[in-house]
């Protein structure tokens, strides 16, 4: 919807990207979801993303040439969650 509205307004300076993330280590989502520490630790059995992985990905998207937009991206740890 946002991309559609920006295109209608002829605003070409804003790029919209949808990032779908796998499990990211050390985030507050587990506390917000009120998962027990055992349940949270069970998520870390497989490789997980680090917050710095997400930071680097966002930096990559921002560094793309002006005329390029990645609209959808799924980010998962190699060998991690399925």
Short mmCIF file of C-alpha atoms in Angstrom, two decimals:
data_model
loop_
_atom_site.label_atom_id
_atom_site.label_comp_id
_atom_site.label_asym_id
_atom_site.label_seq_id
_atom_site.Cartn_x
_atom_site.Cartn_y
_atom_site.Cartn_z
CA UNK A 1 0.00 0.00 0.00
CA UNK A 2 2.76 2.44 0.93
CA UNK A 3 4.63 1.83 -2.33
CA UNK A 4 1.41 2.38 -4.30
CA UNK A 5 0.66 5.64 -2.50
CA UNK A 6 4.21 6.93 -3.02
CA UNK A 7 4.02 6.10 -6.73
CA UNK A 8 0.70 7.91 -7.05
CA UNK A 9 2.17 11.00 -5.37
CA UNK A 10 5.14 10.85 -7.78
CA UNK A 11 7.51 10.71 -4.80
CA UNK A 12 10.51 8.99 -6.35
CA UNK A 13 12.92 9.76 -3.50
CA UNK A 14 11.59 7.09 -1.15
CA UNK A 15 12.28 3.37 -1.54
CA UNK A 16 10.19 0.79 0.31
CA UNK A 17 11.59 -2.63 1.26
CA UNK A 18 9.93 -5.45 3.17
CA UNK A 19 12.40 -7.43 5.28
CA UNK A 20 11.34 -10.84 6.61
CA UNK A 21 13.71 -11.99 9.31
CA UNK A 22 14.56 -15.36 10.77
CA UNK A 23 15.42 -15.67 14.45
CA UNK A 24 17.62 -12.79 15.64
CA UNK A 25 19.68 -13.28 18.80
CA UNK A 26 19.34 -11.00 21.81
CA UNK A 27 16.21 -9.11 20.85
CA UNK A 28 13.38 -8.07 23.16
CA UNK A 29 10.77 -9.96 21.16
CA UNK A 30 11.19 -12.97 23.43
CA UNK A 31 10.51 -10.89 26.52
CA UNK A 32 7.54 -9.22 24.84
CA UNK A 33 6.15 -12.64 23.87
CA UNK A 34 6.78 -13.75 27.47
CA UNK A 35 8.65 -16.87 26.43
CA UNK A 36 10.36 -18.74 29.20
CA UNK A 37 14.14 -18.77 29.15
CA UNK A 38 13.98 -22.49 28.28
CA UNK A 39 11.81 -21.76 25.24
CA UNK A 40 14.10 -18.90 24.21
CA UNK A 41 17.20 -21.10 24.55
CA UNK A 42 15.52 -23.80 22.42
CA UNK A 43 15.41 -21.29 19.56
CA UNK A 44 19.19 -21.00 19.71
CA UNK A 45 19.83 -24.70 19.00
CA UNK A 46 20.28 -23.83 15.30
CA UNK A 47 22.32 -20.90 13.97
CA UNK A 48 20.58 -17.53 14.37
CA UNK A 49 21.13 -14.03 13.02
CA UNK A 50 23.04 -11.42 14.97
CA UNK A 51 21.68 -7.86 15.16
CA UNK A 52 24.78 -6.77 13.21
CA UNK A 53 23.63 -9.00 10.31
CA UNK A 54 20.46 -6.94 10.04
CA UNK A 55 22.43 -3.68 10.31
CA UNK A 56 24.70 -4.73 7.44
CA UNK A 57 21.72 -5.75 5.31
CA UNK A 58 20.04 -2.39 5.81
CA UNK A 59 23.33 -0.67 4.95
CA UNK A 60 23.48 -2.74 1.76
CA UNK A 61 19.95 -1.67 0.80
CA UNK A 62 20.73 1.99 1.46
CA UNK A 63 23.92 1.79 -0.62
CA UNK A 64 22.12 0.54 -3.73
CA UNK A 65 22.11 2.84 -6.75
CA UNK A 66 19.34 5.42 -6.67
CA UNK A 67 17.31 3.71 -9.42
CA UNK A 68 17.36 0.27 -7.73
CA UNK A 69 14.86 -0.95 -5.16
CA UNK A 70 14.78 -4.36 -3.50
CA UNK A 71 11.13 -4.71 -2.59
CA UNK A 72 11.19 -8.01 -0.65
CA UNK A 73 14.01 -9.78 1.15
CA UNK A 74 14.07 -12.82 3.45
CA UNK A 75 17.04 -12.99 5.79
CA UNK A 76 17.90 -16.20 7.63
CA UNK A 77 21.03 -17.57 9.23
CA UNK A 78 22.83 -20.12 7.06
CA UNK A 79 21.78 -23.52 8.35
CA UNK A 80 19.32 -21.85 10.71
CA UNK A 81 15.56 -21.84 11.06
CA UNK A 82 13.38 -23.19 8.29
#
